[in-house]
């Protein structure tokens, strides 16, 4: 708006109102390529990526690498010591060894073997201990649930006055939703345990000792076994290295002459190995228990209290790779790829861990770009997410909800949205999220909250409906996706069902905001579908208008939605787009009360508000579209006796553009039988002439067009009276018209019909008075008409546009008008 004001050369009041009255491209002007919906969405989707964010899990992979270095170094020393003992000592000196040394060596080898065995088995048991999420983080979960209950209880006490309820209902809904989400997680955890198979962490290895010999405790036992083994090796080795009592070697005894050095080397190797093991364990304890590296990474990753399970599982996987393969294998891991691998697992626990991580990262502003990019380039993962939308078992609802939320973020990227809809059955899966449950809710706020929170089924329906509509809204930004939405069986009907909003819903100020949000999102999706261009848009508008509830639902919103101007504007925009089709125009006009409600909004007076003004502008545009080329709708408008108010609206800066369009269409398409009713427009002529002489651009265009129609209902005497009232001479008007043709030597997108309207008005003036012919000759009208002939464009041939496609072609071409005007100039 500011740019246009600068270009038009001022910031006067009438220019600002003009811009406000036609804010943004309308259906009466073609949308350039840079202004169309697809381009804008593409620009937003493909915007430059943010500065890369350091991944928190790098701390864990580095930690795993360092542990692996110590572990492999210790294992290497242990292997060397084992070989030395078996080959050199026990093989070469077994008979000559002192009895104490023999048993020390034997014990050390056995302890080392036990430690190596425990090390290899500990990782497996650690994995098993993280397969289940039932017990992990349950205390944190209960604390959050209790605090959430406390917060909601206090919020309800604060919000008891009705005016405060209205101001804070969105925040209250968010609190209620969070609490319900936590309740759903608890219910999932309580019911998810399989009945026909064991949960690995609860397997009793021995009878009558379940609390000790369960798999989640075995890893702890193996950990302490390794620690004890290392300490034992260190103690035994130190004892021998300090005392060095390896037995007496007699002079000339060649079998024992190297025994001292061999034993020293062995005990030194054992001590070094034990030292590295203890160093590794100390480093482990320091990082895990003192530095809280796992909790720190979980906090930086913003995974929440239940995320610690995912962090542990990721760390153990990275550590296992470093131990079992190259020490650098763990550095190649990241949380997103790790979660994607778990998502494709057949284990429900692993699927839940994976989908939780992806959901958290996809919705986190810091990590979303990288996460969505990786998911979008992995077709198997996207197919699994789409498949999860069909999972309706109670145990799988959190997985389903998280998958839907990930897809809602994924659909925000244009390329990803095309990949999603390219998956077979994807649209049907998204459609399965939508369930219109119109169970009436109690008017009492406390009862309504309890019903939402504790009725798990209703909560899930509410959540899935919202996610489904969000996904559809983002997919509908692409033209091809709109066609797929329309072709999906039953999906359009579901979307239209959600636009239903009765008087109780729209009038009740304490209604749950989620219900209004559902209506809003469904209207947004429907608007995007109805405004689709090309053959796809034509088909969609036909399908939408054929659903018998579409127009009546929008009528209810117009009638009762004065407190929800955003809903009204969306509904009006849908009607405007549907009016591009002739059959839909007749259906809208034939639905009782629609035209009346549009006029009520258009003429509504009161405290000016930005939102309300936008709705009034949209209503005027819809009325102009409904009157275009529709004789029946023009008759209906005339029966509403709105002519006088429309004439008055020509002097209201906010309404004058659309009021002029409506009156122009009434004059053009009402027919000869309405001649007497339209003669009342003579009162508007002075206002119209004044606007032509003083205004520019859009307002001037519509006023010239209206003047060309109004003067057809006047005699020469009446037109003279009008010019006198306006304080304008016909020569002055002729001069302005020629100046307009000079200014607009080429058709412009923002005023595509101004040259046509100027020529029509000039033709009337030359026919009305012969003296006007000479005036136009003297002003150089013939030269300007020749310029029009040479620069004529298809842009000037249509009344309305669908994107860049012209609709509703004028019955008279601009060439014919030029020929008529030229002939009048020549036949003076």
Coordinates of N, CA, C and O in Angstrom, one line a residue, residues 55-220:
X55 N 24.1 -29.3 16.3 CA 23.3 -30.4 16.8 C 23.7 -30.8 18.2 O 24.9 -31.1 18.5
X56 N 22.8 -30.8 19.2 CA 23.1 -31.2 20.6 C 23.7 -32.6 20.7 O 24.5 -32.8 21.6
X57 N 23.2 -33.5 19.8 CA 23.7 -34.9 19.9 C 25.2 -35.1 19.6 O 25.7 -36.1 19.8
X58 N 25.8 -34.0 19.1 CA 27.3 -34.1 18.8 C 28.0 -34.4 20.1 O 29.1 -35.0 20.1
X59 N 27.5 -33.8 21.2 CA 28.2 -34.1 22.5 C 28.2 -35.6 22.8 O 29.1 -36.1 23.4
X60 N 27.1 -36.3 22.5 CA 27.0 -37.7 22.8 C 27.9 -38.5 21.9 O 28.5 -39.5 22.3
X61 N 27.9 -38.2 20.6 CA 28.8 -38.9 19.7 C 30.2 -38.7 20.0 O 31.1 -39.7 19.9
X62 N 30.6 -37.5 20.4 CA 32.0 -37.3 20.9 C 32.3 -38.0 22.2 O 33.4 -38.6 22.3
X63 N 31.3 -38.0 23.1 CA 31.5 -38.8 24.3 C 31.6 -40.3 24.0 O 32.5 -41.0 24.6
X64 N 30.8 -40.8 23.1 CA 30.9 -42.2 22.7 C 32.3 -42.5 22.1 O 32.9 -43.6 22.4
X65 N 32.8 -41.6 21.3 CA 34.1 -41.8 20.6 C 35.2 -41.9 21.7 O 36.1 -42.8 21.6
X66 N 35.2 -41.0 22.6 CA 36.2 -41.0 23.7 C 36.2 -42.3 24.5 O 37.2 -42.8 24.9
X67 N 35.0 -42.7 24.9 CA 34.8 -43.9 25.6 C 35.3 -45.1 24.8 O 36.0 -46.0 25.4
X68 N 35.0 -45.1 23.5 CA 35.5 -46.2 22.7 C 37.0 -46.2 22.5 O 37.6 -47.3 22.5
X69 N 37.6 -45.1 22.5 CA 39.1 -45.0 22.5 C 39.7 -45.7 23.7 O 40.6 -46.5 23.6
X70 N 39.2 -45.3 24.9 CA 39.7 -45.9 26.1 C 39.4 -47.4 26.2 O 40.2 -48.2 26.6
X71 N 38.1 -47.8 25.7 CA 37.7 -49.2 25.8 C 38.6 -50.0 24.8 O 39.1 -51.1 25.2
X72 N 38.8 -49.5 23.6 CA 39.6 -50.3 22.7 C 41.1 -50.4 23.1 O 41.8 -51.4 22.8
X73 N 41.5 -49.3 23.7 CA 42.9 -49.3 24.1 C 43.1 -50.3 25.3 O 44.1 -51.1 25.3
X74 N 42.1 -50.3 26.2 CA 42.2 -51.3 27.3 C 42.0 -52.7 26.7 O 42.7 -53.6 27.2
X75 N 41.2 -52.9 25.8 CA 41.0 -54.2 25.2 C 42.2 -54.7 24.5 O 42.6 -55.9 24.5
X76 N 42.9 -53.7 23.8 CA 44.1 -54.1 23.1 C 45.2 -54.5 24.1 O 45.9 -55.5 23.9
X77 N 45.4 -53.8 25.2 CA 46.3 -54.1 26.2 C 46.0 -55.5 26.8 O 46.8 -56.3 27.1
X78 N 44.7 -55.7 27.1 CA 44.2 -56.9 27.6 C 44.5 -58.1 26.7 O 44.9 -59.2 27.2
X79 N 44.3 -57.9 25.4 CA 44.6 -59.0 24.5 C 46.1 -59.3 24.4 O 46.5 -60.4 24.4
X80 N 46.9 -58.2 24.5 CA 48.4 -58.4 24.5 C 48.8 -59.1 25.7 O 49.6 -60.0 25.7
X81 N 48.2 -58.7 26.9 CA 48.5 -59.4 28.1 C 48.1 -60.8 28.1 O 48.8 -61.7 28.6
X82 N 46.9 -61.1 27.5 CA 46.5 -62.5 27.5 C 47.4 -63.4 26.6 O 47.7 -64.5 27.0
X83 N 47.8 -62.8 25.5 CA 48.7 -63.5 24.6 C 50.1 -63.7 25.3 O 50.7 -64.8 25.3
X84 N 50.5 -62.7 26.0 CA 51.8 -62.8 26.7 C 51.8 -63.9 27.8 O 52.7 -64.7 27.9
X85 N 50.6 -63.9 28.5 CA 50.5 -64.9 29.6 C 50.4 -66.3 29.0 O 51.0 -67.2 29.6
X86 N 49.6 -66.5 28.0 CA 49.4 -67.8 27.5 C 50.6 -68.4 26.7 O 50.9 -69.6 26.8
X87 N 51.3 -67.5 26.0 CA 52.4 -68.0 25.2 C 53.7 -68.0 25.9 O 54.5 -68.9 25.9
X88 N 54.0 -66.9 26.6 CA 55.3 -66.7 27.2 C 55.3 -67.3 28.6 O 56.2 -68.1 29.0
X89 N 54.3 -66.9 29.5 CA 54.4 -67.3 30.9 C 53.9 -68.7 31.1 O 54.6 -69.6 31.5
X90 N 52.6 -68.9 30.8 CA 52.0 -70.3 31.0 C 52.6 -71.3 30.1 O 52.7 -72.5 30.4
X91 N 53.0 -70.9 28.9 CA 53.5 -71.8 27.9 C 55.0 -72.1 28.2 O 55.5 -73.2 28.0
X92 N 55.7 -71.0 28.5 CA 57.2 -71.2 28.7 C 57.6 -71.4 30.1 O 58.7 -72.1 30.3
X93 N 56.9 -70.9 31.1 CA 57.4 -71.0 32.5 C 56.4 -71.6 33.4 O 56.4 -71.5 34.6
X94 N 55.4 -72.3 32.8 CA 54.3 -72.9 33.6 C 54.9 -73.8 34.7 O 54.4 -73.8 35.9
X95 N 56.0 -74.6 34.4 CA 56.5 -75.5 35.4 C 57.4 -74.8 36.4 O 57.4 -75.1 37.5
X96 N 58.1 -73.8 35.9 CA 59.1 -73.1 36.7 C 58.5 -71.9 37.5 O 59.2 -71.3 38.3
X97 N 57.2 -71.6 37.2 CA 56.6 -70.4 37.9 C 56.4 -70.8 39.4 O 56.1 -71.9 39.7
X98 N 56.5 -69.7 40.2 CA 56.2 -69.9 41.6 C 54.7 -70.1 41.7 O 53.9 -69.6 40.9
X99 N 54.3 -70.9 42.7 CA 52.9 -71.2 42.9 C 52.0 -70.0 43.0 O 50.9 -69.9 42.4
X100 N 52.5 -69.0 43.7 CA 51.7 -67.7 43.9 C 51.5 -67.0 42.5 O 50.4 -66.6 42.2
X101 N 52.6 -66.9 41.7 CA 52.5 -66.3 40.4 C 51.5 -67.0 39.5 O 50.8 -66.4 38.7
X102 N 51.6 -68.3 39.6 CA 50.7 -69.1 38.7 C 49.3 -68.8 39.0 O 48.5 -68.6 38.0
X103 N 48.9 -68.8 40.2 CA 47.5 -68.5 40.5 C 47.1 -67.1 40.3 O 46.0 -66.8 39.9
X104 N 48.0 -66.2 40.6 CA 47.8 -64.8 40.3 C 47.5 -64.6 38.8 O 46.5 -63.9 38.4
X105 N 48.3 -65.2 38.0 CA 48.2 -65.0 36.5 C 46.8 -65.7 36.1 O 46.1 -65.1 35.3
X106 N 46.6 -66.8 36.6 CA 45.3 -67.5 36.2 C 44.1 -66.7 36.6 O 43.2 -66.5 35.8
X107 N 44.1 -66.1 37.8 CA 43.0 -65.3 38.3 C 42.8 -64.0 37.4 O 41.7 -63.7 37.1
X108 N 44.0 -63.4 37.2 CA 43.9 -62.2 36.3 C 43.3 -62.5 35.0 O 42.5 -61.7 34.4
X109 N 43.8 -63.6 34.4 CA 43.2 -63.9 33.0 C 41.7 -64.2 33.1 O 41.0 -63.8 32.2
X110 N 41.3 -64.9 34.2 CA 39.9 -65.2 34.3 C 39.1 -63.9 34.5 O 38.0 -63.7 33.9
X111 N 39.6 -63.0 35.3 CA 38.9 -61.7 35.6 C 38.9 -60.9 34.3 O 37.8 -60.3 34.0
X112 N 40.0 -60.9 33.6 CA 40.0 -60.1 32.3 C 39.0 -60.7 31.3 O 38.3 -60.0 30.6
X113 N 38.9 -62.1 31.2 CA 38.0 -62.7 30.4 C 36.5 -62.4 30.8 O 35.7 -62.1 29.9
X114 N 36.3 -62.4 32.1 CA 35.0 -62.0 32.6 C 34.6 -60.6 32.2 O 33.5 -60.3 31.8
X115 N 35.6 -59.6 32.3 CA 35.3 -58.2 32.0 C 35.0 -58.1 30.5 O 34.1 -57.4 30.1
X116 N 35.8 -58.8 29.7 CA 35.6 -58.7 28.2 C 34.2 -59.2 27.9 O 33.4 -58.6 27.1
X117 N 33.8 -60.3 28.5 CA 32.5 -60.9 28.2 C 31.4 -59.9 28.7 O 30.4 -59.7 28.0
X118 N 31.6 -59.4 29.9 CA 30.6 -58.4 30.4 C 30.5 -57.2 29.6 O 29.4 -56.7 29.4
X119 N 31.6 -56.7 29.0 CA 31.6 -55.5 28.1 C 30.8 -55.8 26.9 O 29.9 -55.0 26.5
X120 N 31.0 -57.0 26.3 CA 30.2 -57.3 25.0 C 28.8 -57.5 25.3 O 27.9 -57.2 24.4
X121 N 28.4 -58.0 26.4 CA 27.0 -58.3 26.7 C 26.3 -57.1 27.3 O 25.1 -56.9 27.2
X122 N 27.0 -56.1 27.9 CA 26.4 -55.0 28.6 C 25.6 -54.1 27.5 O 24.5 -53.7 27.8
X123 N 26.2 -53.9 26.4 CA 25.6 -53.1 25.4 C 24.2 -53.7 24.9 O 23.3 -52.9 24.7
X124 N 24.2 -55.0 24.7 CA 23.0 -55.6 24.3 C 21.9 -55.5 25.4 O 20.8 -55.1 25.1
X125 N 22.3 -55.6 26.7 CA 21.3 -55.5 27.7 C 20.9 -54.0 27.9 O 19.8 -53.7 28.3
X126 N 21.8 -53.1 27.6 CA 21.5 -51.7 27.7 C 20.4 -51.4 26.6 O 19.5 -50.6 26.9
X127 N 20.6 -51.9 25.4 CA 19.6 -51.7 24.4 C 18.2 -52.3 24.8 O 17.2 -51.7 24.7
X128 N 18.2 -53.5 25.4 CA 17.0 -54.1 25.8 C 16.3 -53.2 26.9 O 15.1 -53.1 26.9
X129 N 17.1 -52.6 27.7 CA 16.5 -51.8 28.8 C 15.9 -50.5 28.3 O 15.1 -49.9 29.0
X130 N 16.2 -50.1 27.1 CA 15.6 -48.8 26.6 C 14.6 -49.1 25.5 O 14.1 -48.2 24.9
X131 N 14.2 -50.4 25.3 CA 13.2 -50.7 24.3 C 11.8 -50.3 24.8 O 10.9 -50.0 24.0
X132 N 11.6 -50.3 26.1 CA 10.3 -49.9 26.6 C 10.3 -48.5 27.1 O 11.3 -48.1 27.7
X133 N 9.2 -47.8 27.0 CA 9.1 -46.4 27.5 C 8.1 -46.3 28.6 O 7.9 -45.2 29.1
X134 N 7.6 -47.4 29.0 CA 6.6 -47.4 30.0 C 7.0 -46.8 31.3 O 6.4 -45.9 31.9
X135 N 8.2 -47.2 31.8 CA 8.7 -46.7 33.1 C 9.6 -45.6 33.0 O 9.9 -44.9 34.0
X136 N 10.1 -45.3 31.8 CA 11.1 -44.2 31.6 C 10.4 -42.9 31.8 O 9.5 -42.6 31.1
X137 N 11.0 -42.1 32.7 CA 10.5 -40.7 32.8 C 9.1 -40.6 33.4 O 8.4 -39.6 33.3
X138 N 8.5 -41.7 34.0 CA 7.2 -41.7 34.5 C 7.0 -40.7 35.6 O 6.0 -40.0 35.8
X139 N 8.0 -40.6 36.5 CA 7.9 -39.6 37.6 C 7.9 -38.2 37.1 O 7.1 -37.4 37.6
X140 N 8.7 -37.9 36.0 CA 8.6 -36.6 35.4 C 7.3 -36.3 34.8 O 6.7 -35.2 34.9
X141 N 6.8 -37.4 34.2 CA 5.4 -37.2 33.5 C 4.4 -36.9 34.6 O 3.5 -36.0 34.4
X142 N 4.4 -37.6 35.7 CA 3.4 -37.4 36.7 C 3.5 -36.0 37.3 O 2.5 -35.3 37.6
X143 N 4.8 -35.5 37.4 CA 5.0 -34.1 37.9 C 4.4 -33.1 37.0 O 3.7 -32.2 37.4
X144 N 4.6 -33.3 35.7 CA 4.1 -32.4 34.7 C 2.5 -32.4 34.7 O 1.9 -31.4 34.7
X145 N 2.0 -33.7 34.8 CA 0.5 -33.8 34.8 C -0.1 -33.1 36.0 O -1.1 -32.4 35.9
X146 N 0.6 -33.2 37.2 CA 0.1 -32.6 38.4 C 0.2 -31.1 38.2 O -0.7 -30.3 38.6
X147 N 1.3 -30.6 37.7 CA 1.5 -29.1 37.6 C 0.5 -28.6 36.5 O 0.0 -27.5 36.7
X148 N 0.2 -29.4 35.5 CA -0.8 -28.9 34.5 C -2.1 -28.8 35.1 O -2.9 -27.9 34.9
X149 N -2.5 -29.8 36.0 CA -3.8 -29.8 36.6 C -3.9 -28.5 37.5 O -4.9 -27.9 37.6
X150 N -2.7 -28.2 38.2 CA -2.7 -27.1 39.1 C -2.9 -25.8 38.3 O -3.6 -24.9 38.7
X151 N -2.2 -25.7 37.2 CA -2.3 -24.5 36.3 C -3.7 -24.3 35.8 O -4.3 -23.2 35.9
X152 N -4.3 -25.4 35.4 CA -5.7 -25.2 34.8 C -6.7 -24.8 35.9 O -7.6 -24.0 35.7
X153 N -6.5 -25.4 37.1 CA -7.4 -25.1 38.2 C -7.3 -23.6 38.5 O -8.3 -22.9 38.8
X154 N -6.1 -23.1 38.6 CA -5.9 -21.7 38.9 C -6.4 -20.8 37.8 O -6.9 -19.7 38.0
X155 N -6.2 -21.2 36.5 CA -6.6 -20.4 35.4 C -8.1 -20.2 35.4 O -8.7 -19.2 35.2
X156 N -8.8 -21.4 35.7 CA -10.3 -21.3 35.8 C -10.8 -20.3 36.8 O -11.8 -19.6 36.6
X157 N -10.1 -20.3 38.0 CA -10.5 -19.4 39.0 C -10.3 -17.9 38.6 O -11.1 -17.0 38.9
X158 N -9.2 -17.7 37.9 CA -8.9 -16.3 37.4 C -9.9 -15.9 36.3 O -10.3 -14.7 36.3
X159 N -10.3 -16.8 35.5 CA -11.1 -16.5 34.3 C -12.6 -16.5 34.6 O -13.3 -16.6 33.6
X160 N -13.0 -16.6 35.8 CA -14.4 -16.7 36.1 C -15.3 -15.6 35.5 O -16.3 -15.8 34.9
X161 N -14.8 -14.3 35.6 CA -15.6 -13.2 35.0 C -15.7 -13.4 33.5 O -14.7 -13.8 32.9
X162 N -16.8 -13.2 32.9 CA -17.1 -13.5 31.5 C -16.2 -12.7 30.6 O -15.7 -13.2 29.5
X163 N -15.9 -11.4 30.9 CA -15.1 -10.6 30.0 C -13.7 -11.1 30.0 O -13.0 -11.1 28.9
X164 N -13.2 -11.6 31.1 CA -11.8 -12.2 31.1 C -11.8 -13.5 30.4 O -10.8 -13.9 29.8
X165 N -12.9 -14.3 30.5 CA -13.0 -15.6 29.8 C -12.8 -15.3 28.3 O -12.1 -16.0 27.6
X166 N -13.4 -14.3 27.8 CA -13.4 -14.0 26.3 C -12.0 -13.7 25.9 O -11.5 -14.1 24.9
X167 N -11.3 -12.9 26.7 CA -10.0 -12.4 26.4 C -8.9 -13.6 26.4 O -7.9 -13.6 25.8
X168 N -9.2 -14.5 27.3 CA -8.1 -15.6 27.6 C -8.6 -17.0 27.1 O -7.9 -17.9 27.5
X169 N -9.6 -17.1 26.3 CA -10.1 -18.4 26.0 C -9.1 -19.2 25.1 O -9.0 -20.4 25.2
X170 N -8.3 -18.5 24.3 CA -7.4 -19.2 23.5 C -6.3 -19.8 24.3 O -5.9 -20.9 24.1
X171 N -5.8 -19.1 25.4 CA -4.8 -19.6 26.2 C -5.4 -20.8 27.1 O -4.7 -21.8 27.3
X172 N -6.6 -20.6 27.5 CA -7.2 -21.7 28.3 C -7.3 -23.0 27.4 O -7.1 -24.1 27.9
X173 N -7.7 -22.8 26.1 CA -7.8 -23.9 25.3 C -6.4 -24.6 25.1 O -6.3 -25.8 25.1
X174 N -5.4 -23.8 25.0 CA -4.0 -24.4 24.9 C -3.7 -25.2 26.1 O -3.1 -26.3 26.1
X175 N -4.0 -24.7 27.3 CA -3.8 -25.4 28.6 C -4.6 -26.7 28.6 O -4.0 -27.8 28.9
X176 N -5.8 -26.6 28.2 CA -6.7 -27.8 28.2 C -6.1 -28.9 27.2 O -6.1 -30.1 27.5
X177 N -5.7 -28.4 26.0 CA -5.2 -29.3 25.0 C -3.9 -30.0 25.5 O -3.7 -31.2 25.3
X178 N -3.0 -29.2 26.2 CA -1.8 -29.8 26.7 C -2.1 -30.9 27.7 O -1.5 -32.0 27.8
X179 N -3.0 -30.6 28.6 CA -3.4 -31.5 29.6 C -4.0 -32.8 29.0 O -3.7 -33.9 29.4
X180 N -4.9 -32.6 28.0 CA -5.5 -33.7 27.4 C -4.4 -34.6 26.7 O -4.5 -35.8 26.6
X181 N -3.4 -33.9 26.1 CA -2.4 -34.6 25.4 C -1.6 -35.5 26.4 O -1.2 -36.6 26.1
X182 N -1.3 -34.9 27.5 CA -0.6 -35.7 28.5 C -1.4 -36.9 29.0 O -0.9 -38.0 29.3
X183 N -2.7 -36.6 29.2 CA -3.6 -37.7 29.6 C -3.6 -38.8 28.5 O -3.6 -40.0 28.8
X184 N -3.6 -38.4 27.3 CA -3.6 -39.4 26.2 C -2.3 -40.3 26.2 O -2.3 -41.5 26.0
X185 N -1.2 -39.6 26.6 CA 0.1 -40.3 26.7 C 0.0 -41.3 27.8 O 0.5 -42.5 27.7
X186 N -0.5 -40.9 28.9 CA -0.6 -41.8 30.1 C -1.5 -43.0 29.7 O -1.1 -44.2 30.0
X187 N -2.6 -42.8 29.1 CA -3.5 -43.9 28.7 C -2.8 -44.8 27.7 O -2.9 -46.0 27.8
X188 N -2.0 -44.2 26.8 CA -1.3 -45.1 25.8 C -0.3 -45.9 26.6 O -0.2 -47.1 26.3
X189 N 0.5 -45.3 27.5 CA 1.5 -46.1 28.3 C 0.8 -47.2 29.1 O 1.4 -48.3 29.3
X190 N -0.4 -47.0 29.6 CA -1.1 -47.9 30.4 C -1.6 -49.1 29.6 O -1.8 -50.2 30.2
X191 N -1.9 -48.9 28.4 CA -2.6 -49.9 27.6 C -1.7 -50.5 26.5 O -2.2 -51.4 25.8
X192 N -0.5 -50.0 26.3 CA 0.2 -50.4 25.1 C 1.0 -51.7 25.3 O 1.5 -52.2 24.3
X193 N 1.1 -52.2 26.5 CA 1.8 -53.5 26.7 C 1.2 -54.6 25.9 O 0.0 -54.9 26.1
X194 N 2.0 -55.3 25.1 CA 1.4 -56.4 24.4 C 1.0 -57.6 25.3 O 1.6 -57.8 26.4
X195 N 0.0 -58.3 24.9 CA -0.6 -59.3 25.8 C -0.1 -60.7 25.4 O -0.2 -61.6 26.2
X196 N 0.5 -60.9 24.2 CA 0.9 -62.2 23.7 C 2.4 -62.3 23.7 O 2.9 -63.4 23.4
X197 N 3.1 -61.2 23.9 CA 4.6 -61.3 23.9 C 5.1 -60.6 25.2 O 4.4 -59.8 25.8
X198 N 6.4 -60.9 25.5 CA 7.0 -60.3 26.7 C 7.5 -58.9 26.3 O 8.0 -58.7 25.3
X199 N 7.5 -58.0 27.3 CA 8.2 -56.8 27.3 C 9.6 -57.1 27.7 O 9.8 -57.6 28.8
X200 N 10.6 -56.8 26.9 CA 12.0 -57.3 27.2 C 12.6 -56.8 28.5 O 13.3 -57.5 29.1
X201 N 12.2 -55.6 28.9 CA 12.7 -55.2 30.2 C 12.1 -55.9 31.4 O 12.7 -55.7 32.5
X202 N 11.0 -56.6 31.2 CA 10.4 -57.3 32.4 C 10.5 -58.8 32.3 O 9.8 -59.5 33.1
X203 N 11.4 -59.3 31.5 CA 11.5 -60.8 31.4 C 12.2 -61.3 32.7 O 13.3 -60.9 33.0
X204 N 11.5 -62.2 33.4 CA 12.2 -62.8 34.6 C 13.1 -63.9 34.2 O 12.7 -64.9 33.7
X205 N 14.4 -63.7 34.4 CA 15.4 -64.7 34.0 C 15.3 -65.9 34.9 O 15.6 -67.1 34.4
X206 N 15.1 -65.7 36.1 CA 15.0 -66.8 37.1 C 13.7 -66.7 37.9 O 13.3 -65.6 38.2
X207 N 13.1 -67.8 38.2 CA 11.9 -67.7 39.0 C 12.2 -67.3 40.4 O 13.3 -67.5 40.9
X208 N 11.2 -66.7 41.1 CA 11.2 -66.3 42.5 C 12.3 -65.2 42.8 O 12.6 -64.9 43.9
X209 N 12.8 -64.6 41.7 CA 13.8 -63.5 41.9 C 13.5 -62.5 40.8 O 14.5 -62.0 40.2
X210 N 12.3 -62.2 40.6 CA 11.9 -61.3 39.5 C 12.5 -59.9 39.6 O 13.0 -59.3 38.6
X211 N 12.5 -59.4 40.8 CA 13.0 -58.0 41.0 C 14.5 -57.8 40.8 O 15.0 -56.7 40.6
X212 N 15.2 -59.0 40.8 CA 16.7 -58.9 40.6 C 17.0 -59.3 39.1 O 17.7 -58.6 38.4
X213 N 16.5 -60.4 38.8 CA 16.9 -61.0 37.5 C 15.9 -60.6 36.4 O 15.3 -61.5 35.7
X214 N 15.7 -59.3 36.2 CA 14.9 -58.8 35.0 C 15.9 -58.1 34.1 O 17.0 -57.6 34.6
X215 N 15.6 -58.0 32.9 CA 16.6 -57.6 31.9 C 17.1 -56.2 32.1 O 18.2 -55.8 31.8
X216 N 16.2 -55.3 32.7 CA 16.6 -53.9 32.8 C 17.6 -53.8 34.0 O 18.3 -52.8 34.1
X217 N 17.8 -54.8 34.8 CA 18.7 -54.8 35.9 C 20.0 -55.5 35.6 O 21.1 -55.4 36.2
X218 N 20.0 -56.3 34.5 CA 21.2 -57.1 34.2 C 22.3 -56.2 33.7 O 23.5 -56.4 34.0
X219 N 22.0 -55.1 32.9 CA 23.0 -54.3 32.4 C 23.7 -53.6 33.6 O 25.0 -53.4 33.6
X220 N 23.0 -53.3 34.7 CA 23.6 -52.7 35.9 C 24.6 -53.7 36.5 O 25.7 -53.4 36.9

